[in-house]
Short mmCIF file of N, CA and C in Angstrom, two decimals:
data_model
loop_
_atom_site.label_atom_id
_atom_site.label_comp_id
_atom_site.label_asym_id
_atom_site.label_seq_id
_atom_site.Cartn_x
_atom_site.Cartn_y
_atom_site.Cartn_z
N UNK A 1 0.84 -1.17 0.00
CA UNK A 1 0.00 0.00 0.00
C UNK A 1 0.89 1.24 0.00
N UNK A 2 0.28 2.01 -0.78
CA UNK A 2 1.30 3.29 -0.48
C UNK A 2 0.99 4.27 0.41
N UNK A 3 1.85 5.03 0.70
CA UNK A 3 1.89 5.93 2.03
C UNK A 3 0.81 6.99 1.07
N UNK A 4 0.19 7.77 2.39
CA UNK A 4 -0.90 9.00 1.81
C UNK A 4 -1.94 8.21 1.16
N UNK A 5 -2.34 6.78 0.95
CA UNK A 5 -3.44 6.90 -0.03
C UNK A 5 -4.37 5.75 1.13
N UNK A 6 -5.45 6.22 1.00
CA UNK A 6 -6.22 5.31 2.21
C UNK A 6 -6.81 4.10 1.46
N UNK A 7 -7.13 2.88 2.60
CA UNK A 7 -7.51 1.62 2.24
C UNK A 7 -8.67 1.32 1.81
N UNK A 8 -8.88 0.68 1.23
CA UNK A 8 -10.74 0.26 0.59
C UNK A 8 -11.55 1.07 2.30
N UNK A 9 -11.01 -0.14 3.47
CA UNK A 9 -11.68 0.05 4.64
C UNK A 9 -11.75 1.36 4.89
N UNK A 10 -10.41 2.09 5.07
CA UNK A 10 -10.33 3.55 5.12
C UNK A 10 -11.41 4.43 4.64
N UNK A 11 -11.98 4.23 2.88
CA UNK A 11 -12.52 4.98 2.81
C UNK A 11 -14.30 4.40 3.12
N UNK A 12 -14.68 3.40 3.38
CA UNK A 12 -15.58 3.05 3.19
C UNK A 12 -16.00 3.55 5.13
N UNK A 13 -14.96 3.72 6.18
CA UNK A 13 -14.91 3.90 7.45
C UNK A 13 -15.19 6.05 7.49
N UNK A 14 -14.85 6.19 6.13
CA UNK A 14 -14.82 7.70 5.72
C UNK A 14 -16.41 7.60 5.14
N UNK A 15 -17.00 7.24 4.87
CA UNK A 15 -18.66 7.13 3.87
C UNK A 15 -19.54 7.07 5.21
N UNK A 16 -19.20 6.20 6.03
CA UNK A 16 -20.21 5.61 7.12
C UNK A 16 -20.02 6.85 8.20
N UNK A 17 -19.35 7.58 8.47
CA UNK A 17 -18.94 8.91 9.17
C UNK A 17 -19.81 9.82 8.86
N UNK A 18 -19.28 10.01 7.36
CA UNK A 18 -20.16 11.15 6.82
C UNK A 18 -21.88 11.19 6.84
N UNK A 19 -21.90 10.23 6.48
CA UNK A 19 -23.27 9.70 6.44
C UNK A 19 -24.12 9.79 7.62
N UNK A 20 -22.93 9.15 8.80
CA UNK A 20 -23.83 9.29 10.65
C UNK A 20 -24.35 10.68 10.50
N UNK A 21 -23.02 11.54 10.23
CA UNK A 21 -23.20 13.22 10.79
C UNK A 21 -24.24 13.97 9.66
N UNK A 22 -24.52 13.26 8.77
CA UNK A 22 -25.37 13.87 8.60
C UNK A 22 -26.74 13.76 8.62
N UNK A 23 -26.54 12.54 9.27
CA UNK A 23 -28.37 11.89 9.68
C UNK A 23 -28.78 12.48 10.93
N UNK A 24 -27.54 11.98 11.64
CA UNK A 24 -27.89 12.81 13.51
C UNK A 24 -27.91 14.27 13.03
N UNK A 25 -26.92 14.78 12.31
CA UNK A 25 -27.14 16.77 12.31
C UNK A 25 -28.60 16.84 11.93
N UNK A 26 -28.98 15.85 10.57
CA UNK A 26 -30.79 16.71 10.37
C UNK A 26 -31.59 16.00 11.39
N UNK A 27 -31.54 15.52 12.51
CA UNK A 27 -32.25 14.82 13.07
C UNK A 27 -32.22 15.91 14.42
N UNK A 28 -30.67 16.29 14.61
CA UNK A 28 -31.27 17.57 15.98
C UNK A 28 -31.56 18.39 15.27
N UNK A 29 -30.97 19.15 13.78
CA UNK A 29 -32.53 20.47 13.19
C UNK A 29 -33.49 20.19 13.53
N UNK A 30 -34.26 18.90 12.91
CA UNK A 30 -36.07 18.25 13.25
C UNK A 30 -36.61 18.45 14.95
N UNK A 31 -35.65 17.98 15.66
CA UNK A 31 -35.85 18.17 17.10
C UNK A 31 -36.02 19.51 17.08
N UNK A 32 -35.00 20.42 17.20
CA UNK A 32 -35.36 21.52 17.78
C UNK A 32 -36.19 22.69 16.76
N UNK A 33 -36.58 22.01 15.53
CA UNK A 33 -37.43 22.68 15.21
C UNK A 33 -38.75 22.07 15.70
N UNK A 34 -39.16 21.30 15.85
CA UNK A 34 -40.53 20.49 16.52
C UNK A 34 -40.42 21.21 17.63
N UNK A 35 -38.90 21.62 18.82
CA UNK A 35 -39.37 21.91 20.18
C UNK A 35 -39.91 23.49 19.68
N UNK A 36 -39.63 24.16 19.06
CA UNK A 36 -40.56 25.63 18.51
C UNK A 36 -41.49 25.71 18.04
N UNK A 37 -41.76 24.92 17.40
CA UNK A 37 -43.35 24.05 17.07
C UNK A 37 -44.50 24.31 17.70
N UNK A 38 -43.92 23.45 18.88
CA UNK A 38 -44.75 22.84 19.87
C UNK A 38 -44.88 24.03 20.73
N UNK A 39 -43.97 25.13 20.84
CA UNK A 39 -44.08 25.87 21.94
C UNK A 39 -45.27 27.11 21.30
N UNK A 40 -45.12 27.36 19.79
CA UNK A 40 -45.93 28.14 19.60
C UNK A 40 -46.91 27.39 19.51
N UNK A 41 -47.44 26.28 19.34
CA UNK A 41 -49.07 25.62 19.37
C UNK A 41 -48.81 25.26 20.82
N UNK A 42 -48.57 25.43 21.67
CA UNK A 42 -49.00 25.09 23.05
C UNK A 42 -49.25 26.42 23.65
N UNK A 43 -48.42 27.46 23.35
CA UNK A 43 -49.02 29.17 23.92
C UNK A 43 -50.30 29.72 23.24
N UNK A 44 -50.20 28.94 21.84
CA UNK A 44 -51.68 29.36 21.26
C UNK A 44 -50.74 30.93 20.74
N UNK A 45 -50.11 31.04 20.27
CA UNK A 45 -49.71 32.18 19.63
C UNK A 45 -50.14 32.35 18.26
N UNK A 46 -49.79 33.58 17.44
CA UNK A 46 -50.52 33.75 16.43
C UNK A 46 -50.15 35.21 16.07
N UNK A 47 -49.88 35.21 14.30
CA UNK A 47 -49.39 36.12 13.74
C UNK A 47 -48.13 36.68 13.73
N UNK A 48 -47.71 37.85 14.12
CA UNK A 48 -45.78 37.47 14.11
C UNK A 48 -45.81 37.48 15.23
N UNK A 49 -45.89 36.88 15.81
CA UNK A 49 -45.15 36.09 17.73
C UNK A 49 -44.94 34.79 17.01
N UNK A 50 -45.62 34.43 16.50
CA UNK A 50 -45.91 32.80 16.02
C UNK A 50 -44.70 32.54 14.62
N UNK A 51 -44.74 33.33 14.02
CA UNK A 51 -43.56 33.25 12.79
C UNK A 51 -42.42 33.46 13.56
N UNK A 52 -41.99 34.77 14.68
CA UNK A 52 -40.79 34.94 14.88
C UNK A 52 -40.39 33.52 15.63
N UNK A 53 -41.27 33.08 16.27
CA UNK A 53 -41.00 32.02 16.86
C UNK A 53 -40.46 30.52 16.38
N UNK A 54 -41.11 30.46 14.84
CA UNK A 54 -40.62 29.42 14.30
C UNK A 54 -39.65 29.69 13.47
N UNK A 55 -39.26 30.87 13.14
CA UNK A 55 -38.11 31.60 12.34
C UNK A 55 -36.87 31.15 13.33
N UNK A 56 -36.99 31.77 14.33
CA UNK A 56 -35.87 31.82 15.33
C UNK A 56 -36.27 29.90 15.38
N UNK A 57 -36.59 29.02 15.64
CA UNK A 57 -36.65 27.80 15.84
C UNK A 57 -36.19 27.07 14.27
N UNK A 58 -35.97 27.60 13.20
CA UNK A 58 -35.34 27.32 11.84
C UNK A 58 -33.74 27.63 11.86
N UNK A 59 -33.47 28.79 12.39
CA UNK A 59 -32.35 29.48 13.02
C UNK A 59 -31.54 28.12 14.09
N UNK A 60 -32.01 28.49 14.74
CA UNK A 60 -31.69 27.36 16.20
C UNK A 60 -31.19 26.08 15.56
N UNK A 61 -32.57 25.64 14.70
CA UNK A 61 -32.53 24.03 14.41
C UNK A 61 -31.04 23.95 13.54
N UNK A 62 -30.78 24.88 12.06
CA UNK A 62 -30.09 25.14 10.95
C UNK A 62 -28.43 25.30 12.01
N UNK A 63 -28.79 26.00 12.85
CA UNK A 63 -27.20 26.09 13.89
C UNK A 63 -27.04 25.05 14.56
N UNK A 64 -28.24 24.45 14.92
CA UNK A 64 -27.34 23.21 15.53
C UNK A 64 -27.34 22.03 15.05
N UNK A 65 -27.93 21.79 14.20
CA UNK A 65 -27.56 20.94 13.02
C UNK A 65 -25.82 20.93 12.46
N UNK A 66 -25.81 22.40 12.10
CA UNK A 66 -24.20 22.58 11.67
C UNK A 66 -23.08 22.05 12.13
N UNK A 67 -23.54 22.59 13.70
CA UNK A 67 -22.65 22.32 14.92
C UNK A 67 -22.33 20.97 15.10
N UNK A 68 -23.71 20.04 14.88
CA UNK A 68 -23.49 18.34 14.92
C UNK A 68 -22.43 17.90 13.90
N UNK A 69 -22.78 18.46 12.98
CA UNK A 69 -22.29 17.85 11.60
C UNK A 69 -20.70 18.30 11.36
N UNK A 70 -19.90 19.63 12.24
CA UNK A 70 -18.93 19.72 12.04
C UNK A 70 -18.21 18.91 13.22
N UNK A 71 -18.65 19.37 14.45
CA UNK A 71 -18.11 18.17 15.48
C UNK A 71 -17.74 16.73 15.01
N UNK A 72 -18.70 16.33 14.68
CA UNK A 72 -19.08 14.51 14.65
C UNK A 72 -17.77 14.34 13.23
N UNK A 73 -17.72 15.29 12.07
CA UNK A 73 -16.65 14.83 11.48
C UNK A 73 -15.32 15.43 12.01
N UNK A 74 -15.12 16.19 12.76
CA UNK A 74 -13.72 16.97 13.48
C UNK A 74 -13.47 15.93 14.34
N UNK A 75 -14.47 15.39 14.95
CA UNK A 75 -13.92 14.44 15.77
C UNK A 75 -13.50 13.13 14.76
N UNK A 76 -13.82 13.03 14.05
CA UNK A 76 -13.54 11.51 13.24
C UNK A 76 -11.97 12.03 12.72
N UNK A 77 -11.92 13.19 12.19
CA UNK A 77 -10.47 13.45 11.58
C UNK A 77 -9.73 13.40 12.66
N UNK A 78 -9.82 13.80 13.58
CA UNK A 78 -8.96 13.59 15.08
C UNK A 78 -8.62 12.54 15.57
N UNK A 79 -9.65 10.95 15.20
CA UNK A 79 -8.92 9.86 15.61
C UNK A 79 -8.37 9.09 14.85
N UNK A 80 -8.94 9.73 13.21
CA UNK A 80 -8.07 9.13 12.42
C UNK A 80 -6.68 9.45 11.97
N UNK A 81 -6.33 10.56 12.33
CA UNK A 81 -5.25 11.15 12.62
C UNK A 81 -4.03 10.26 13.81
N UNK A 82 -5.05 10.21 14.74
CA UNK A 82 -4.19 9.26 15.71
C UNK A 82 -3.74 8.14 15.48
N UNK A 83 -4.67 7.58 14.37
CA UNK A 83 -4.29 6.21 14.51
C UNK A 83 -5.35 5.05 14.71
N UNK A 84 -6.13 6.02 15.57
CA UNK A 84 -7.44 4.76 15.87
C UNK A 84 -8.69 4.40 15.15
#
C-alpha cells in the first residue's frame, strides 16, 4: 500500500462517518425545530409572535444541526489522525 493513499476500509470507514453526521445533524434540526413548534401551538400564539418564533426555531434548528455535523466529522479526523 502506499503511504498518503487510504484503504478500501479507510474509505468506506470515511462514507459511514459522513453519512452518521449527517443523519444525527438533520435529526437535531427536526428536534429543535418540533421543540418551537410545539411551543408556539401550546401558547396558542398567532401572527408574528408565532412566525418569529418558528423563524428563530429554523435558526436554532439550521445552527445546531451545523454544529453536529462539524463536530461529529472533526472528531472523526482527530482519531483518524491518531491512529485509531
Amino acid at each position: 500500500m502506499d503511504m498518503g493513499r487510504e484503504s478500501r476500509w479507510e474509505k468506506d470507514a470515511m462514507t459511514v462517518e459522513i453519512v452518521f453526521a449527517l443523519v444525527t445533524a438533520v435529526a437535531l434540526a427536526a428536534v429543535v425545530f418540533v421543540a418551537a413548534l410545539t411551543l408556539a401551538l401550546v401558547c396558542d400564539l398567532s401572527g408574528s409572535a408565532k412566525k418569529g418564533v418558528l423563524t428563530g426555531g429554523t435558526w436554532l434548528g439550521a445552527t445546531a444541526g451545523m454544529w453536529r455535523l462539524v463536530r461529529v466529522l472533526r472528531r472523526f479526523d482527530e482519531q483518524r489522525r491518531k491512529g485509531r
